[in-house]
Amino acid sequence: MSARNVAPRNIVILTGAGVSAESGVPTFRGPDGLWEGHRVEDVATPEAFARNPALVQRFYDDRRAALSRVEPNAAHRALARLDTEWAAASRGDLLLITQNVDNLHERAGSTRLLHMHGELQRALCTGCGAAPGWQGALSGGPPCPCCGAAKLRPDIVWFGEMPYHMDAIAAAIDACDLFVSIGTSGAVYPAAGFVAWARDAGARTLEINLDPSAGTAMFDEARHGPAGTLVPLWVDEVLGR
Ligand code: NAD
Ligand code: ZN
């Protein structure tokens, strides 16, 4: 019997900005094509940072500060419940890969979690390579806690940079029999290509998104609606409730 027809053992979940939308965190490209009023090229590329570091630092300082005003929603909480219960039942492996730079998955309780595009609450020293946890502002050039240089940038993977944890992600997708993509537009690579890897690995694939993503035709099944409603229902299904 093919892996497509049996109960899943190894699950890989990919989330994007849509999973945090109901927490009040705006998605990447709103209806106006902008990210919080900015063109993506002005705040999310290494070139933008070289051109106008003050603007880019302020942009991420604002996003970091806004984390204290938002809470995990029902979708984050359901994925954390799945994390705990899947491990407790020793049913197989589970990995949550997020493109999000917010901290709502970990605040909900997810532990098997990789931030492939970095984290707002981490800085990256371009002098010594350290990546210290960071709560405050990076504007004003605070010193790196490791080398003392004022060379800290947000630890965010910008367009043109290599996402984090790609080896671990590739290994998990190779071994998965269920791949679920939640709240992502399917426009940003390499994440948008994970569904094709998962299919090649023989996994069943499911999309949960407000509307059909760019890659919706690649999925075996698509459910369209708000993540805060659909994800808890899906988690109940997987756990056999
Ligand atoms: P995206 O903004 O390109 O796409 C979001 C998708 O979520 C859209 O298809 C939209 O229809 C869907 N969506 C919106 N509300 C939803 C809801 N309530 N339930 C389910 N789906 C919903 O986001 P992306 O694909 O993650 O790519 C954007 C990039 O922007 C990522 O690299 C990420 O690092 C960055 N980003 C992160 C955050 C965050 O950390 N919360 C926010 C904005 C952007
Ligand atoms: Zn340093």
CSV table of C-alpha atoms and ligand atoms in Angstrom, one decimal:
chain,number,residue,atom,x,y,z
A,1,MET,CA,0.0,0.0,0.0
A,2,SER,CA,1.3,3.5,-0.8
A,3,ALA,CA,2.1,6.0,2.0
A,4,ARG,CA,-0.8,8.1,0.6
A,5,ASN,CA,-3.4,5.6,1.9
A,6,VAL,CA,-2.2,4.9,5.4
A,7,ALA,CA,-2.4,6.9,8.7
A,8,PRO,CA,0.5,9.3,8.9
A,9,ARG,CA,3.5,8.7,11.0
A,10,ASN,CA,5.9,11.5,10.1
A,11,ILE,CA,4.3,14.9,9.6
A,12,VAL,CA,5.9,18.1,8.3
A,13,ILE,CA,4.0,21.3,8.6
A,14,LEU,CA,5.0,24.5,6.9
A,15,THR,CA,3.4,27.8,8.1
A,16,GLY,CA,3.5,31.3,6.7
A,17,ALA,CA,2.2,34.7,7.6
A,18,GLY,CA,-1.5,33.6,7.2
A,19,VAL,CA,-1.3,31.6,10.4
A,20,SER,CA,-0.6,34.7,12.4
A,21,ALA,CA,-3.1,36.9,10.6
A,22,GLU,CA,-5.9,36.3,13.1
A,23,SER,CA,-3.5,37.3,15.9
A,24,GLY,CA,-3.4,40.7,14.2
A,25,VAL,CA,0.0,40.4,12.6
A,26,PRO,CA,-0.3,41.7,9.0
A,27,THR,CA,0.6,39.3,6.2
A,28,PHE,CA,3.5,40.0,3.9
A,29,ARG,CA,1.8,41.4,0.9
A,30,GLY,CA,-1.5,43.0,1.8
A,31,PRO,CA,-4.1,43.9,-0.8
A,32,ASP,CA,-1.9,47.0,-1.5
A,33,GLY,CA,1.1,44.8,-2.3
A,34,LEU,CA,3.0,46.3,0.6
A,35,TRP,CA,4.4,44.9,3.9
A,36,GLU,CA,3.2,47.3,6.6
A,37,GLY,CA,3.3,50.2,4.2
A,38,HIS,CA,6.7,49.4,2.7
A,39,ARG,CA,7.8,47.9,-0.6
A,40,VAL,CA,9.4,44.5,0.1
A,41,GLU,CA,12.6,45.7,-1.8
A,42,ASP,CA,12.9,48.6,0.7
A,43,VAL,CA,12.9,46.5,3.9
A,44,ALA,CA,13.6,42.9,3.1
A,45,THR,CA,16.8,42.7,1.0
A,46,PRO,CA,20.5,43.1,1.9
A,47,GLU,CA,20.7,45.9,-0.7
A,48,ALA,CA,18.0,47.8,1.2
A,49,PHE,CA,19.9,47.5,4.5
A,50,ALA,CA,23.2,48.7,2.8
A,51,ARG,CA,21.3,51.7,1.3
A,52,ASN,CA,19.3,52.8,4.3
A,53,PRO,CA,20.2,50.8,7.5
A,54,ALA,CA,18.3,53.3,9.8
A,55,LEU,CA,15.0,52.7,7.9
A,56,VAL,CA,15.5,48.9,7.9
A,57,GLN,CA,16.5,48.7,11.6
A,58,ARG,CA,13.5,50.9,12.5
A,59,PHE,CA,11.1,48.7,10.5
A,60,TYR,CA,12.2,45.5,12.3
A,61,ASP,CA,12.4,47.3,15.7
A,62,ASP,CA,8.7,48.2,15.2
A,63,ARG,CA,7.8,44.6,14.2
A,64,ARG,CA,9.8,43.3,17.3
A,65,ALA,CA,8.0,45.7,19.6
A,66,ALA,CA,4.6,44.8,18.2
A,67,LEU,CA,5.1,41.2,19.4
A,68,SER,CA,4.2,42.2,22.9
A,69,ARG,CA,0.8,43.4,21.7
A,70,VAL,CA,-0.3,40.1,20.0
A,71,GLU,CA,-1.2,36.6,21.3
A,72,PRO,CA,-1.1,33.2,19.7
A,73,ASN,CA,-4.5,32.3,18.1
A,74,ALA,CA,-6.4,29.0,17.9
A,75,ALA,CA,-4.3,27.8,15.0
A,76,HIS,CA,-1.0,28.2,16.9
A,77,ARG,CA,-2.5,26.6,19.9
A,78,ALA,CA,-3.9,23.6,17.9
A,79,LEU,CA,-0.4,23.0,16.3
A,80,ALA,CA,1.2,23.1,19.8
A,81,ARG,CA,-1.4,20.5,21.0
A,82,LEU,CA,-0.5,18.3,18.1
A,83,ASP,CA,3.2,18.7,18.9
A,84,THR,CA,2.7,17.5,22.5
A,85,GLU,CA,0.2,14.8,21.8
A,86,TRP,CA,2.1,13.4,18.8
A,87,ALA,CA,5.2,13.0,20.9
A,88,ALA,CA,3.3,11.6,23.9
A,89,ALA,CA,1.7,8.9,21.7
A,90,SER,CA,5.1,8.1,20.0
A,91,ARG,CA,3.3,8.0,16.7
A,92,GLY,CA,6.2,9.3,14.7
A,93,ASP,CA,8.1,12.4,14.0
A,94,LEU,CA,6.7,15.9,13.7
A,95,LEU,CA,8.4,19.0,12.5
A,96,LEU,CA,6.9,22.5,12.2
A,97,ILE,CA,8.8,24.7,9.8
A,98,THR,CA,7.7,28.3,9.9
A,99,GLN,CA,8.5,31.1,7.5
A,100,ASN,CA,7.3,33.5,10.2
A,101,VAL,CA,9.7,35.7,12.1
A,102,ASP,CA,7.2,36.3,15.0
A,103,ASN,CA,7.3,34.1,18.1
A,104,LEU,CA,3.7,33.0,18.3
A,105,HIS,CA,4.3,29.3,17.6
A,106,GLU,CA,6.8,29.0,20.6
A,107,ARG,CA,4.6,31.1,22.8
A,108,ALA,CA,1.7,28.7,22.1
A,109,GLY,CA,3.9,25.8,23.1
A,110,SER,CA,5.4,24.3,19.9
A,111,THR,CA,8.8,22.8,20.5
A,112,ARG,CA,9.7,20.9,17.3
A,113,LEU,CA,10.0,24.1,15.4
A,114,LEU,CA,12.4,25.6,12.9
A,115,HIS,CA,12.4,29.3,11.9
A,116,MET,CA,13.7,29.1,8.3
A,117,HIS,CA,13.6,32.9,7.8
A,118,GLY,CA,15.1,33.9,11.1
A,119,GLU,CA,13.5,35.5,14.2
A,120,LEU,CA,12.6,39.1,15.1
A,121,GLN,CA,13.8,38.3,18.7
A,122,ARG,CA,17.4,37.5,17.5
A,123,ALA,CA,20.2,39.8,16.3
A,124,LEU,CA,23.0,38.8,13.9
A,125,CYS,CA,26.5,40.2,14.3
A,126,THR,CA,28.1,40.9,10.9
A,127,GLY,CA,31.4,41.2,12.7
A,128,CYS,CA,31.7,37.9,14.6
A,129,GLY,CA,28.7,35.9,13.4
A,130,ALA,CA,27.1,35.6,16.8
A,131,ALA,CA,23.3,35.4,16.9
A,132,PRO,CA,22.2,36.6,20.4
A,133,GLY,CA,18.6,36.7,21.5
A,134,TRP,CA,17.4,40.3,21.3
A,135,GLN,CA,14.3,41.9,22.8
A,136,GLY,CA,14.9,45.7,22.5
A,137,ALA,CA,15.8,48.0,19.6
A,138,LEU,CA,18.8,47.6,17.2
A,139,SER,CA,18.5,51.2,16.1
A,140,GLY,CA,21.3,53.3,17.6
A,141,GLY,CA,24.0,50.6,17.1
A,142,PRO,CA,24.1,48.7,20.5
A,143,PRO,CA,27.3,46.7,20.9
A,144,CYS,CA,27.4,43.0,20.1
A,145,PRO,CA,27.4,41.0,23.4
A,146,CYS,CA,30.1,38.7,22.0
A,147,CYS,CA,32.6,41.0,20.3
A,148,GLY,CA,31.5,44.5,21.3
A,149,ALA,CA,31.3,45.8,17.7
A,150,ALA,CA,28.2,47.9,16.7
A,151,LYS,CA,27.5,45.5,13.8
A,152,LEU,CA,24.2,44.0,14.8
A,153,ARG,CA,21.5,43.5,12.2
A,154,PRO,CA,18.1,41.7,12.5
A,155,ASP,CA,18.6,37.9,12.2
A,156,ILE,CA,16.1,37.8,9.4
A,157,VAL,CA,16.7,35.9,6.1
A,158,TRP,CA,16.2,38.6,3.4
A,159,PHE,CA,15.5,38.0,-0.2
A,160,GLY,CA,18.6,36.7,-1.9
A,161,GLU,CA,19.9,35.1,1.3
A,162,MET,CA,20.0,31.4,2.2
A,163,PRO,CA,17.2,30.2,4.5
A,164,TYR,CA,18.3,28.5,7.7
A,165,HIS,CA,18.1,24.8,8.6
A,166,MET,CA,17.8,23.6,5.0
A,167,ASP,CA,19.6,20.3,5.7
A,168,ALA,CA,17.3,19.4,8.6
A,169,ILE,CA,14.2,20.5,6.5
A,170,ALA,CA,15.2,18.4,3.5
A,171,ALA,CA,15.8,15.3,5.8
A,172,ALA,CA,12.4,15.8,7.4
A,173,ILE,CA,10.5,16.2,4.1
A,174,ASP,CA,12.3,13.2,2.7
A,175,ALA,CA,11.0,11.1,5.6
A,176,CYS,CA,7.5,12.5,5.9
A,177,ASP,CA,4.3,10.8,4.8
A,178,LEU,CA,2.1,13.9,5.4
A,179,PHE,CA,3.0,17.4,4.4
A,180,VAL,CA,0.7,20.3,5.4
A,181,SER,CA,1.1,23.9,4.3
A,182,ILE,CA,-0.8,26.5,6.3
A,183,GLY,CA,-1.3,30.2,5.6
A,184,THR,CA,1.3,30.7,3.0
A,185,SER,CA,0.9,32.3,-0.4
A,186,GLY,CA,3.3,29.8,-2.2
A,187,ALA,CA,5.1,32.8,-3.7
A,188,VAL,CA,8.4,32.7,-1.7
A,189,TYR,CA,11.0,30.1,-2.6
A,190,PRO,CA,12.4,27.7,-1.5
A,191,ALA,CA,9.5,27.2,0.9
A,192,ALA,CA,7.0,27.2,-2.1
A,193,GLY,CA,8.9,24.2,-3.5
A,194,PHE,CA,8.5,22.0,-0.4
A,195,VAL,CA,5.2,20.5,-1.6
A,196,ALA,CA,7.0,19.2,-4.7
A,197,TRP,CA,9.7,17.6,-2.6
A,198,ALA,CA,7.1,16.1,-0.3
A,199,ARG,CA,5.2,14.6,-3.3
A,200,ASP,CA,8.5,13.2,-4.6
A,201,ALA,CA,9.0,11.6,-1.2
A,202,GLY,CA,5.6,9.9,-1.5
A,203,ALA,CA,3.8,12.0,1.1
A,204,ARG,CA,0.2,13.0,1.0
A,205,THR,CA,-0.1,16.8,0.8
A,206,LEU,CA,-2.7,19.2,2.2
A,207,GLU,CA,-3.1,22.9,1.9
A,208,ILE,CA,-4.9,25.0,4.5
A,209,ASN,CA,-5.2,28.7,3.4
A,210,LEU,CA,-7.7,31.5,3.2
A,211,ASP,CA,-7.7,31.3,-0.5
A,212,PRO,CA,-6.0,29.1,-3.1
A,213,SER,CA,-2.2,29.6,-3.0
A,214,ALA,CA,0.0,29.9,-6.1
A,215,GLY,CA,0.8,26.2,-5.7
A,216,THR,CA,-2.6,24.9,-4.8
A,217,ALA,CA,-2.8,22.5,-7.8
A,218,MET,CA,0.3,20.7,-6.4
A,219,PHE,CA,-1.6,19.5,-3.3
A,220,ASP,CA,-3.7,16.3,-3.0
A,221,GLU,CA,-6.2,18.2,-1.0
A,222,ALA,CA,-6.9,21.9,-0.3
A,223,ARG,CA,-9.1,23.4,2.4
A,224,HIS,CA,-9.8,27.1,2.1
A,225,GLY,CA,-10.9,29.3,5.0
A,226,PRO,CA,-9.4,30.9,8.1
A,227,ALA,CA,-6.6,29.0,9.8
A,228,GLY,CA,-8.1,29.7,13.3
A,229,THR,CA,-11.1,27.6,12.3
A,230,LEU,CA,-9.6,25.0,9.9
A,231,VAL,CA,-6.4,24.0,11.8
A,232,PRO,CA,-8.0,22.9,15.1
A,233,LEU,CA,-10.5,20.8,13.0
A,234,TRP,CA,-7.6,19.2,11.1
A,235,VAL,CA,-5.6,18.5,14.3
A,236,ASP,CA,-8.6,16.8,15.8
A,237,GLU,CA,-8.9,14.6,12.7
A,238,VAL,CA,-5.2,13.7,12.8
A,239,LEU,CA,-5.4,12.8,16.5
A,240,GLY,CA,-8.5,10.7,15.8
A,241,ARG,CA,-11.0,12.8,17.8
B,1,NAD,P1,2.2,35.9,2.5
B,1,NAD,O1,1.8,37.1,3.2
B,1,NAD,O2,2.9,36.0,1.2
B,1,NAD,O3,0.9,35.0,2.3
B,1,NAD,C1,0.0,34.8,3.4
B,1,NAD,C2,-1.1,33.8,2.9
B,1,NAD,O4,-1.9,33.6,4.0
B,1,NAD,C3,-1.9,34.3,1.8
B,1,NAD,O5,-2.1,33.3,0.8
B,1,NAD,C4,-3.3,34.6,2.5
B,1,NAD,O6,-4.4,34.4,1.7
B,1,NAD,C5,-3.3,33.7,3.6
B,1,NAD,N1,-4.1,34.1,4.8
B,1,NAD,C6,-4.4,35.3,5.2
B,1,NAD,N2,-5.1,35.3,6.3
B,1,NAD,C7,-5.3,34.0,6.6
B,1,NAD,C8,-6.0,33.3,7.6
B,1,NAD,N3,-6.7,33.9,8.6
B,1,NAD,N4,-6.0,31.9,7.6
B,1,NAD,C9,-5.3,31.2,6.6
B,1,NAD,N5,-4.6,31.8,5.6
B,1,NAD,C10,-4.6,33.2,5.6
B,1,NAD,O7,3.1,35.1,3.5
B,1,NAD,P2,4.2,34.0,3.3
B,1,NAD,O8,3.8,33.0,2.3
B,1,NAD,O9,4.5,33.5,4.7
B,1,NAD,O10,5.5,34.7,2.8
B,1,NAD,C11,5.9,35.9,3.4
B,1,NAD,C12,7.2,36.1,3.9
B,1,NAD,O11,7.0,37.2,4.8
B,1,NAD,C13,7.8,35.1,4.8
B,1,NAD,O12,9.1,34.9,4.4
B,1,NAD,C14,7.9,35.6,6.3
B,1,NAD,O13,9.2,35.6,6.8
B,1,NAD,C15,7.6,37.1,6.1
B,1,NAD,N6,6.5,37.6,7.1
B,1,NAD,C16,6.4,37.1,8.3
B,1,NAD,C17,5.3,37.5,9.1
B,1,NAD,C18,5.2,36.9,10.5
B,1,NAD,O14,6.2,36.5,11.1
B,1,NAD,N7,4.0,36.8,11.1
B,1,NAD,C19,4.5,38.5,8.7
B,1,NAD,C20,4.6,39.0,7.4
B,1,NAD,C21,5.7,38.6,6.6
B,2,ZN,ZN,29.9,40.3,17.3
